[in-house]
Tab-separated table of C-alpha atoms in Angstrom:
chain	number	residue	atom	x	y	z
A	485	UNK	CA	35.812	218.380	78.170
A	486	UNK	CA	34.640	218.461	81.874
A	487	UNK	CA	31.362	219.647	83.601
A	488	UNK	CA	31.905	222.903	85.314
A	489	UNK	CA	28.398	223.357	87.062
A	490	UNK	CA	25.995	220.594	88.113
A	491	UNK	CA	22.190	221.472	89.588
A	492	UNK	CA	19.859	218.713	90.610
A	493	UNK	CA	16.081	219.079	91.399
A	494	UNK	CA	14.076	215.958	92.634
A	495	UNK	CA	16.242	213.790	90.350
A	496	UNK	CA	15.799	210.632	92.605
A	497	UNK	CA	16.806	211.404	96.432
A	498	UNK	CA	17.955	214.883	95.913
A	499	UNK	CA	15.646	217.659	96.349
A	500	UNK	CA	18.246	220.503	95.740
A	501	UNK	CA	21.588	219.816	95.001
A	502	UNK	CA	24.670	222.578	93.693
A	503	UNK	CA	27.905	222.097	92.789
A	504	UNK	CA	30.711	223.318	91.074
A	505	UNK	CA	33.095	220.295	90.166
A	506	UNK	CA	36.491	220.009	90.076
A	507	UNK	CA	38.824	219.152	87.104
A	508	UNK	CA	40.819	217.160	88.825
A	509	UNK	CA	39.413	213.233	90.116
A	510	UNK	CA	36.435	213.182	92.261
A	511	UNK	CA	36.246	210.799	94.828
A	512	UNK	CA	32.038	210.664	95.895
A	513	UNK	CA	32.034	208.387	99.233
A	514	UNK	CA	29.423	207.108	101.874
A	515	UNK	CA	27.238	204.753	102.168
A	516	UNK	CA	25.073	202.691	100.170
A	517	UNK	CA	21.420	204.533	99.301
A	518	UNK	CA	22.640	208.058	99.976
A	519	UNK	CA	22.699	209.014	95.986
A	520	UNK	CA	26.323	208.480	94.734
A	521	UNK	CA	25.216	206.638	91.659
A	522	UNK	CA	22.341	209.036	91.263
A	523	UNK	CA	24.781	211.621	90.867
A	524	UNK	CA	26.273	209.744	87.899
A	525	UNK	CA	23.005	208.800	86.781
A	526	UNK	CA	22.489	212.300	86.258
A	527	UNK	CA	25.395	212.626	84.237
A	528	UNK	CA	24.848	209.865	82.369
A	529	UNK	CA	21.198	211.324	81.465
A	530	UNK	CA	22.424	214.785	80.249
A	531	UNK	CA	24.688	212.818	77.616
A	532	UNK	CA	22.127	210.346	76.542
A	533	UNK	CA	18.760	211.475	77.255
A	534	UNK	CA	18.505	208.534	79.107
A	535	UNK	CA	19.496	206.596	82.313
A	536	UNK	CA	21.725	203.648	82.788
A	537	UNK	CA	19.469	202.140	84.973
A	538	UNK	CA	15.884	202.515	84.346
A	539	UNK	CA	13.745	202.698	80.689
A	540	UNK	CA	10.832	204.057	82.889
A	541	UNK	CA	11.989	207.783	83.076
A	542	UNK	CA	8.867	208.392	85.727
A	543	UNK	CA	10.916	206.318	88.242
A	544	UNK	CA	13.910	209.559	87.792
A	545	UNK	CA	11.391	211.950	89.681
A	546	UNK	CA	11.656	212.163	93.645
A	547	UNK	CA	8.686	210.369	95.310
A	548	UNK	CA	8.230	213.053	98.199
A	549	UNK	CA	8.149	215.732	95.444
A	550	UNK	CA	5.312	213.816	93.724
A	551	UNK	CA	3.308	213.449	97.179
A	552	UNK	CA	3.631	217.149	97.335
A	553	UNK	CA	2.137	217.955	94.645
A	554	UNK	CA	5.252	218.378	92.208
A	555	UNK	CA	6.157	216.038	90.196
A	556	UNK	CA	8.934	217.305	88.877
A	557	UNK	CA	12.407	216.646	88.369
A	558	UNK	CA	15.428	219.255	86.668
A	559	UNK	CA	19.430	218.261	86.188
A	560	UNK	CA	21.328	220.851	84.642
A	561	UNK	CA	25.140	221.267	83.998
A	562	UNK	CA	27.025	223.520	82.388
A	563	UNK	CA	29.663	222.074	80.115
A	564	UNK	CA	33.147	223.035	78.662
A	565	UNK	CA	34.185	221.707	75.831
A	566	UNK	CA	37.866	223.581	74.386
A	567	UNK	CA	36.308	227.172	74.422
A	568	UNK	CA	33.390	226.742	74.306
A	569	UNK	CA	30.662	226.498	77.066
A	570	UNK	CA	27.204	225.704	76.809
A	571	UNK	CA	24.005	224.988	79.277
A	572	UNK	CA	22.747	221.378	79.061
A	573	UNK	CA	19.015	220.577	80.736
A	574	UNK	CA	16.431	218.076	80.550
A	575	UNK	CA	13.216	217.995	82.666
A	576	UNK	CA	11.189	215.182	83.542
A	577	UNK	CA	7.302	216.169	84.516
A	578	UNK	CA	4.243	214.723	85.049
A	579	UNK	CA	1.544	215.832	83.595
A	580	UNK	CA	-2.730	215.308	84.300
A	581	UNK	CA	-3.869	214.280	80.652
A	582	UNK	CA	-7.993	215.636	80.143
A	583	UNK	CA	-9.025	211.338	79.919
A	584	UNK	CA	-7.668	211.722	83.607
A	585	UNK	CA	-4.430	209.317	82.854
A	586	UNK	CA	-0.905	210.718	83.912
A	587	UNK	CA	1.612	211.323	81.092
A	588	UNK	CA	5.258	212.255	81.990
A	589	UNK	CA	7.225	214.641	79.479
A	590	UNK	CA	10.406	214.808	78.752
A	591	UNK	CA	11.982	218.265	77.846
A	592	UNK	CA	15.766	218.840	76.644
A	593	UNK	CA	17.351	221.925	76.345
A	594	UNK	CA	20.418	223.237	75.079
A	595	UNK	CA	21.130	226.696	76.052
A	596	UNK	CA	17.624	226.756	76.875
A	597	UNK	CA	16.622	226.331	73.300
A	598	UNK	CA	14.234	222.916	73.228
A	599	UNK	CA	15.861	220.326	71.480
A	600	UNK	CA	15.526	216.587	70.304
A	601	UNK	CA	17.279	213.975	71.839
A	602	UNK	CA	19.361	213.384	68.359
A	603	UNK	CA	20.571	217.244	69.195
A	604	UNK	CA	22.426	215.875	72.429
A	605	UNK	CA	25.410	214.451	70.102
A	606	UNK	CA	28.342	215.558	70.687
A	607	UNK	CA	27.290	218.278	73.803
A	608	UNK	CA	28.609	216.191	76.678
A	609	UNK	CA	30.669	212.845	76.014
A	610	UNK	CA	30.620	210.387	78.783
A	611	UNK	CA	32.017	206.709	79.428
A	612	UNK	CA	30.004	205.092	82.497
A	613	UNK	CA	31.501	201.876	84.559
A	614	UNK	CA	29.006	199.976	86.517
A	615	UNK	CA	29.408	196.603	88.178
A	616	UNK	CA	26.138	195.645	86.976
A	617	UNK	CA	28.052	196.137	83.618
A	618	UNK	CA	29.201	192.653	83.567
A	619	UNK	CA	25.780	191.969	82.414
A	620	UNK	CA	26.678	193.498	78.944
A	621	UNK	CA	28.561	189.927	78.699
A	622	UNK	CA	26.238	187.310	80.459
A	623	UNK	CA	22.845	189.473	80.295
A	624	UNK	CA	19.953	189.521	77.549
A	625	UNK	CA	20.602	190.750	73.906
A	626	UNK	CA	18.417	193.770	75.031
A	627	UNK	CA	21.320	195.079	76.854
A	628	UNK	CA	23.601	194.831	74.890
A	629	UNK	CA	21.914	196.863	72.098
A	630	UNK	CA	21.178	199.408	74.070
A	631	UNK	CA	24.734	200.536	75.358
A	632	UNK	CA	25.789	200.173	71.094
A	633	UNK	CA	22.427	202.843	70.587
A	634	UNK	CA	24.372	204.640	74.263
A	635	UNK	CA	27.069	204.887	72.874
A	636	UNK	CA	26.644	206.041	69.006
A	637	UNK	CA	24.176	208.335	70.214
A	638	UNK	CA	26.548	210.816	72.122
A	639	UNK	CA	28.402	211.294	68.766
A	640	UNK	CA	26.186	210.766	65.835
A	641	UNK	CA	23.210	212.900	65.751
A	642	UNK	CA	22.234	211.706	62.200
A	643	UNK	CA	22.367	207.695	63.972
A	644	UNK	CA	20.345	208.790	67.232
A	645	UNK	CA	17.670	210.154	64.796
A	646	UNK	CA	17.661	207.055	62.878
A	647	UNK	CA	17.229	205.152	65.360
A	648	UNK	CA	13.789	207.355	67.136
A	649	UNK	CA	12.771	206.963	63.841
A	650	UNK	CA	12.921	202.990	63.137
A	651	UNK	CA	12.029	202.653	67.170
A	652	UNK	CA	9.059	204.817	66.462
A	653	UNK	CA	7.725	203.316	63.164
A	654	UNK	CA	8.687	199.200	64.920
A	655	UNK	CA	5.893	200.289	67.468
A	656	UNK	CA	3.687	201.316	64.919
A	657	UNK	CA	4.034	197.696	62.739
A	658	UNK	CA	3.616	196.059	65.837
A	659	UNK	CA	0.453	197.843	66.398
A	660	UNK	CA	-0.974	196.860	63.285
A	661	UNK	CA	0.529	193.390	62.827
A	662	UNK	CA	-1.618	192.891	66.431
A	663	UNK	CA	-5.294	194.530	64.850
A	664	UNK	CA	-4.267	192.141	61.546
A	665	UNK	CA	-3.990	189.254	63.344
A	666	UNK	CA	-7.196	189.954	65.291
A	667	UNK	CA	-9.491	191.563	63.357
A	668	UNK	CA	-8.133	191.108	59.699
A	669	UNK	CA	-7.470	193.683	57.357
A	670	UNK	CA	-5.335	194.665	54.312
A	671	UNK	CA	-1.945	193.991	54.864
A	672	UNK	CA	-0.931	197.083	52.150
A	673	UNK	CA	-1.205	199.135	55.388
A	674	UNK	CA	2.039	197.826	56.729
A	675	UNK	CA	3.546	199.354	53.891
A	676	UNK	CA	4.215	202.821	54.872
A	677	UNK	CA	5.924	201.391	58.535
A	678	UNK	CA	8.185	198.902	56.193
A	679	UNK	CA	9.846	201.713	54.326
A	680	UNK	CA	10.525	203.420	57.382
A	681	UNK	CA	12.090	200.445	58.750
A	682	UNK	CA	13.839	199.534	56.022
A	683	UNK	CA	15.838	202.945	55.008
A	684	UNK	CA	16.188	203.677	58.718
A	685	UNK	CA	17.368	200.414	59.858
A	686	UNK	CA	20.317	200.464	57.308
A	687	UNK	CA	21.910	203.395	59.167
A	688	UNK	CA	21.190	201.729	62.321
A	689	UNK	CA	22.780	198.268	61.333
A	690	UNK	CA	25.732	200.190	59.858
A	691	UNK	CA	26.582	202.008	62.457
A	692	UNK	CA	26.122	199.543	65.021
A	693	UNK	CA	28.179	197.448	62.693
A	694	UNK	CA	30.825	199.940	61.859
A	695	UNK	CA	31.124	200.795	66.000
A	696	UNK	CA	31.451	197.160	67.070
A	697	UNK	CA	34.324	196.529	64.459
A	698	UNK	CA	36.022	199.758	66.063
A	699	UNK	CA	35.571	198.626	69.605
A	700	UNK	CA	36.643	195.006	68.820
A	701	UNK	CA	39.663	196.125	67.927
A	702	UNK	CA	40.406	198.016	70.238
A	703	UNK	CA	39.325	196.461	73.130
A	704	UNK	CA	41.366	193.504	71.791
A	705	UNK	CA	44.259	195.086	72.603
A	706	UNK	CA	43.868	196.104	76.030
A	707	UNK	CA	42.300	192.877	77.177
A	708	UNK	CA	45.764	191.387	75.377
A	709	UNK	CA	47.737	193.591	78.071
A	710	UNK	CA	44.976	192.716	80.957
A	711	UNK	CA	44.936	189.080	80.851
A	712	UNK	CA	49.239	189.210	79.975
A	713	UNK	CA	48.635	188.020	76.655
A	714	UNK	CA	47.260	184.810	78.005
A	715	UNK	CA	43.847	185.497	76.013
A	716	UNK	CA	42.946	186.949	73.385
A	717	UNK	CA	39.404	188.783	72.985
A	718	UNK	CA	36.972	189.533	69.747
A	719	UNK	CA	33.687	191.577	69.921
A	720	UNK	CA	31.288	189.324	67.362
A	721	UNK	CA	28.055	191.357	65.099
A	722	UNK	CA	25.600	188.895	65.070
A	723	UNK	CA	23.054	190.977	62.856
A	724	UNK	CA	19.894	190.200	62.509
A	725	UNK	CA	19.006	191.680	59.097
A	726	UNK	CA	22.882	192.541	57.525
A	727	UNK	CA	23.255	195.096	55.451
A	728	UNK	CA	26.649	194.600	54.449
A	729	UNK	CA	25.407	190.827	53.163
A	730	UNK	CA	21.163	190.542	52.843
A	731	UNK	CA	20.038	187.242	51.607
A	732	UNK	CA	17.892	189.240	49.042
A	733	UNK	CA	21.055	190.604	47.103
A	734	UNK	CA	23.158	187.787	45.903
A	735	UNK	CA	26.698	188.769	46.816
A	736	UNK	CA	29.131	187.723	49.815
A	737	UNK	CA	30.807	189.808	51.982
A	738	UNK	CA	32.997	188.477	54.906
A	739	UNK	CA	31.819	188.704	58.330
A	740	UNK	CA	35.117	189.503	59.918
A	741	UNK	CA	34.475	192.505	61.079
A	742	UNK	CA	36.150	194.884	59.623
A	743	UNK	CA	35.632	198.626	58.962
A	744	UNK	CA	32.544	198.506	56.656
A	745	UNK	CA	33.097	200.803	53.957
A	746	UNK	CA	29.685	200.539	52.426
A	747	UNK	CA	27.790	198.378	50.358
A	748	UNK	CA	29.863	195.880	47.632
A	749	UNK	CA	30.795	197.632	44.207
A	750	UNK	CA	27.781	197.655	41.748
A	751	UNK	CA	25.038	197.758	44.897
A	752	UNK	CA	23.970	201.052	46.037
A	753	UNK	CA	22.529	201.993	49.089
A	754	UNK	CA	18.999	201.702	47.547
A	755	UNK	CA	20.228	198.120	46.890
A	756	UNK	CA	19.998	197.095	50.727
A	757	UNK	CA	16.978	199.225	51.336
A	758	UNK	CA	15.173	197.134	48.911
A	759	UNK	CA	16.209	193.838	50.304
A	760	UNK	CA	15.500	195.093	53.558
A	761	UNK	CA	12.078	195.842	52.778
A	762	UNK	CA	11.716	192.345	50.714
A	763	UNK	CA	13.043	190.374	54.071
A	764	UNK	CA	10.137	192.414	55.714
A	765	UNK	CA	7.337	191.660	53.388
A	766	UNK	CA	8.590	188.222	52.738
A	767	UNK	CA	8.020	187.638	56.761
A	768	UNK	CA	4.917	189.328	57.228
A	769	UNK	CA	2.173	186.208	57.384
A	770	UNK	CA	4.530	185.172	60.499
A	771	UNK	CA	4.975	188.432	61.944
A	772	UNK	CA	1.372	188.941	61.743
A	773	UNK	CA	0.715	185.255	63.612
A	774	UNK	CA	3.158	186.147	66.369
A	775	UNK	CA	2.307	189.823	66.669
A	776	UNK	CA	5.525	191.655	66.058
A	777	UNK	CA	8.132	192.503	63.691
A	778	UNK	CA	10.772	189.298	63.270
A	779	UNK	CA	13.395	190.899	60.916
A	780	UNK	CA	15.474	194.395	61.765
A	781	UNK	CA	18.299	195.051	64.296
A	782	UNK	CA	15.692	195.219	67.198
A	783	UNK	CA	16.943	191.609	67.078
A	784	UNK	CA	20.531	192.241	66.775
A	785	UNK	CA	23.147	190.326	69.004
A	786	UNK	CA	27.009	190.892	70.032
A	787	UNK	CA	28.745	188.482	71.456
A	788	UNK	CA	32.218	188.601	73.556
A	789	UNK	CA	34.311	186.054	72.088
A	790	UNK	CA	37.867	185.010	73.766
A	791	UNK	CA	40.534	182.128	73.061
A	792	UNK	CA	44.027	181.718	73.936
A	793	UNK	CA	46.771	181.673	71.855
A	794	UNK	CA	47.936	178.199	70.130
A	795	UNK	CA	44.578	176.992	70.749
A	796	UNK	CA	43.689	177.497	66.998
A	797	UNK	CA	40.216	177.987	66.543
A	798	UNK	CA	39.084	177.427	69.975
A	799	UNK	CA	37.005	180.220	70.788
A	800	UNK	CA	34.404	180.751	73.745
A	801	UNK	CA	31.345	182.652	74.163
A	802	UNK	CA	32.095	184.458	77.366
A	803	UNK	CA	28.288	184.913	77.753
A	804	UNK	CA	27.649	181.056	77.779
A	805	UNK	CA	30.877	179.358	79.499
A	806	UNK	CA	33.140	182.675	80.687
A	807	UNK	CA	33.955	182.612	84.429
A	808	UNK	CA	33.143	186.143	86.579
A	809	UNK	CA	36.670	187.279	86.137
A	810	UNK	CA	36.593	187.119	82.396
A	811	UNK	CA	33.293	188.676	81.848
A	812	UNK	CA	34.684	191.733	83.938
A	813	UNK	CA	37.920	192.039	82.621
A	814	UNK	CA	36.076	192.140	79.014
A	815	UNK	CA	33.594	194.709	80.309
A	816	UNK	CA	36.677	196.180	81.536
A	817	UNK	CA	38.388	195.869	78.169
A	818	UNK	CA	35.392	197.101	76.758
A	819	UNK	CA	34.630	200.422	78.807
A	820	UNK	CA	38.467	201.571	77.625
A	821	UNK	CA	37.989	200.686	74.143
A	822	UNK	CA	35.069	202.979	74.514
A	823	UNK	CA	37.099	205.677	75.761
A	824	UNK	CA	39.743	205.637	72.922
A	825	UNK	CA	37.102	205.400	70.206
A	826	UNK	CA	34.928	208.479	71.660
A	827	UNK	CA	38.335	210.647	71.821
A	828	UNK	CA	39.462	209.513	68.144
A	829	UNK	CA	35.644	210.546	67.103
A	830	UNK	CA	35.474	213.984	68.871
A	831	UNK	CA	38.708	214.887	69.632
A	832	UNK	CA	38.230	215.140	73.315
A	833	UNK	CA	38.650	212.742	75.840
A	834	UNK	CA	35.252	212.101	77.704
A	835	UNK	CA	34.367	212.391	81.284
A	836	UNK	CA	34.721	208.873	83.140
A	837	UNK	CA	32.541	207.854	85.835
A	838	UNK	CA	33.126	204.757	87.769
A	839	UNK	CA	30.679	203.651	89.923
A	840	UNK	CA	31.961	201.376	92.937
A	841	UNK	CA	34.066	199.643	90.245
A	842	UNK	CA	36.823	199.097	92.317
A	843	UNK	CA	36.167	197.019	94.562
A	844	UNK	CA	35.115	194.401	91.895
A	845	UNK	CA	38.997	194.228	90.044
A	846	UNK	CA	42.096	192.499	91.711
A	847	UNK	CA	45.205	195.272	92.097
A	848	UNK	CA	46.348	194.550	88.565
A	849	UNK	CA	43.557	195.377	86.839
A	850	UNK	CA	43.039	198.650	89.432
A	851	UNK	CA	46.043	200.098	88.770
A	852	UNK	CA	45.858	199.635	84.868
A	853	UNK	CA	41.779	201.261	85.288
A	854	UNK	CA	43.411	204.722	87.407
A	855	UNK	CA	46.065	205.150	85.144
A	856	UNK	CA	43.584	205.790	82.949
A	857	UNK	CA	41.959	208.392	85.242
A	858	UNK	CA	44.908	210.904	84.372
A	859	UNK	CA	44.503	210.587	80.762
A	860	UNK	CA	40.732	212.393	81.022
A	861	UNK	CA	39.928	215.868	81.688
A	862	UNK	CA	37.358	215.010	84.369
A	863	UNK	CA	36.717	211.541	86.410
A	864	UNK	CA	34.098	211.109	89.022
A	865	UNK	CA	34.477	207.892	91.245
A	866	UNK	CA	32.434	206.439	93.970
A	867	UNK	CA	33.087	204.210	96.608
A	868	UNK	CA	31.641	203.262	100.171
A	869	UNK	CA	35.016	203.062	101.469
A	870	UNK	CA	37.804	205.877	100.376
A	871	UNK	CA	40.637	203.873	101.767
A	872	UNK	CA	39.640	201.473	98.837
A	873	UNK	CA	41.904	203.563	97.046
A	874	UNK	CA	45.840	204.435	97.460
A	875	UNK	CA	46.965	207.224	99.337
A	876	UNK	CA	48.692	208.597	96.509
A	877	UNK	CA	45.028	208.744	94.696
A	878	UNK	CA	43.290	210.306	97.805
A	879	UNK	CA	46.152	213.043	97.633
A	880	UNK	CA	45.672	213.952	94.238
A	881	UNK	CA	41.875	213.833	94.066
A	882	UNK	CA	39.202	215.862	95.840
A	883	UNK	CA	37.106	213.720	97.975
A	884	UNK	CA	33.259	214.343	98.804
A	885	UNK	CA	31.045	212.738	101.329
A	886	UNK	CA	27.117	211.857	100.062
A	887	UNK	CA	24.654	211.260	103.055
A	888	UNK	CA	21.126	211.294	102.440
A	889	UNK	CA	21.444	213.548	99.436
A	890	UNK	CA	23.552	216.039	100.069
A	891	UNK	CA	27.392	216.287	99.174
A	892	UNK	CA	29.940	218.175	101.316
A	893	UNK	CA	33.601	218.613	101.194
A	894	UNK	CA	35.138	215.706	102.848
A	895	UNK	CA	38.458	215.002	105.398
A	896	UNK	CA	39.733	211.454	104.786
């Protein structure tokens, strides 16, 4: 799989941007604030629907083109995948609403048919590598949830449209757990947005669930060969409503994370839908007092867990008490894990971006991160410095200077 074609329109600081990229490693250098990272931002977006760095997608559009009167942004790629080629776009635009408010919308194509963002599964497969990553570990639950939705979404259509659906019907509770609390009201009408939320956030817990059992694994092994087999590390589901065990069904299943293979014998899947929507009902007088919906995997944590061996049981949250160095290696440990499980699910190896990631590993853990570089189809890098890298790397890759937002050939 690798991105043939790229074309950016007021996508942050470009105003026109073409390029046909290479197959081979791509090495973007220059200095800080010329658009490097907004070139795998861009990327990022076409797999996701969304970017890496921002939930506001009005923030994507170039400023200048808004002052002039267009407020409009376009990336486009085209993308191989085997045989097969296809046309990937999705434009951001603001739009003057008749109340005179602003609204932006979001349009994705594919082949220039419109599509949902559920429809972007499986079109172009990407693993992104930030520094700011290492907040995965130490950062807010938020986070954290939202690369396991990243992630699931570029390969499971049916999960991505899950979750829009439980997202959109959450905001809709909330709503009306707010007007109940303030104005009163029959509390049957939080009926319809508790079915919702209980059938779709089943999927979403299993597959969050299933994914984090498959990435713990594997990302196990490869911080095992990082750290020299000096630590050992565990990716722990803290769920907040689990379907594999809900308090309303009395059963016990093990939280050991392994690969969930449904519900226990003798409990169907209508079985944990109905215990969802109990937990939700059963909750509702102190939803209603706080305002928002206390029980679904909007509330859903992971934790990075390490030890060392012969230490028994002694375990640490890496979040709480894990030095710098650990959190990255696991985010390091992590971002690979990610890479093996999206080629075992599509049976292609994604396209790897690494963004200024470098310059935050010591040599051991570089060299074990660009051997991985020749195991993709496609890899863009950045970095402010090219000699950052080996000469043997700068040989082998084509290297491209950004300044100001434009991208040219480069000598180093």
């Amino acid at each position: 799989m690798h991105i043939r074609y790229l074309s950016l329109t007021n996508f942050r600081n470009y105003t026109r941007l073409e390029l046909a990229l290479p197959e081979r490693p791509l090495l973007l250098y220059g200095a800080n604030a010329q658009g490097k990272t907004s070139l795998l931002e861009a990327i990022y977006l076409l797999a996701t629907g969304s970017s890496p760095l921002t939930s506001l997608d009005r923030q994507l559009v170039k400023w200048e083109a808004e002052e002039e009167g267009l407020p409009y942004a376009r990336v486009w790629a085209e993308v191989v995948r085997r045989e097969h080629v296809q046309e990937v776009e999705i434009v951001l635009e603001k739009r003057s609403l008749v109340n005179g408010t602003v609204r932006l919308q979001k349009t994705i194509r594919v082949d220039r048919a419109r599509k949902r963002r559920a429809d972007l599964a499986g079109r172009l497969n990407v693993v992104l590598f930030m520094p700011q990553d290492v907040e995965l570990v130490s950062g807010p639950p938020a986070g954290r949830r939202r690369y396991l939705d990243g992630t699931l979404c570029q390969v499971d259509g049916a999960y991505c449209a899950a979750l829009e659906r439980y997202t959109e019907a959450l905001r809709q509770r909330n709503a009306a757990l707010r007007y109940l609390r303030d104005e009163g009201g029959d509390l049957a009408q939080l009926a319809p947005f508790e079915e919702v939320l209980a059938r779709e956030g089943v999927i979403v817990a299993n597959g969050r669930r299933e994914l984090v059992a498959a990435l713990s694994e594997r990302a196990g092994r490869v911080h095992q060969q990082l750290t020299g087999g000096a630590e050992w590390l565990r990716l722990a589901y803290r769920p907040n409503f689990d379907p594999a065990a809900p308090p309303a069904l009395k059963y016990q299943m093990g939280l050991d994370l392994q690969s969930y293979d449904g519900p226990p014998p003798g409990v169907g899947a209508e079985g944990l839908v109905t215990a969802f929507r109990h937990a939700l009902v059963d909750r509702r007088r102190d939803a209603i007092a706080r305002g928002m919906t206390l029980t679904g995997p909007h509330r859903d944590e992971m934790h990075f867990v390490a030890g060392r061996p012969g230490q028994g049981t002694h375990e640490v949250d890496l979040g709480t008490f894990g030095s710098r160095g650990q959190q990255r290696t696991a985010v390091l440990a992590l971002k690979l894990a990610e890479m093996e499980w999206m080629q075992k699910e599509t049976g292609e190896a994604p396209v790897l971006l690494l963004d200024e990631v470098l310059a935050e590993l010591d040599a051991t853990r570089r060299r074990y991160l660009l051997a991985r570089v020749d195991s993709v189809e496609q890899a863009l890098l950045t970095a402010t410095d090219p000699e950052t890298f080996s000469p043997e790397f700068r040989q082998q890759a084509a290297l491209w200077e950004v300044r100001g937002g434009l991208v040219s050939e480069g000598c180093v």
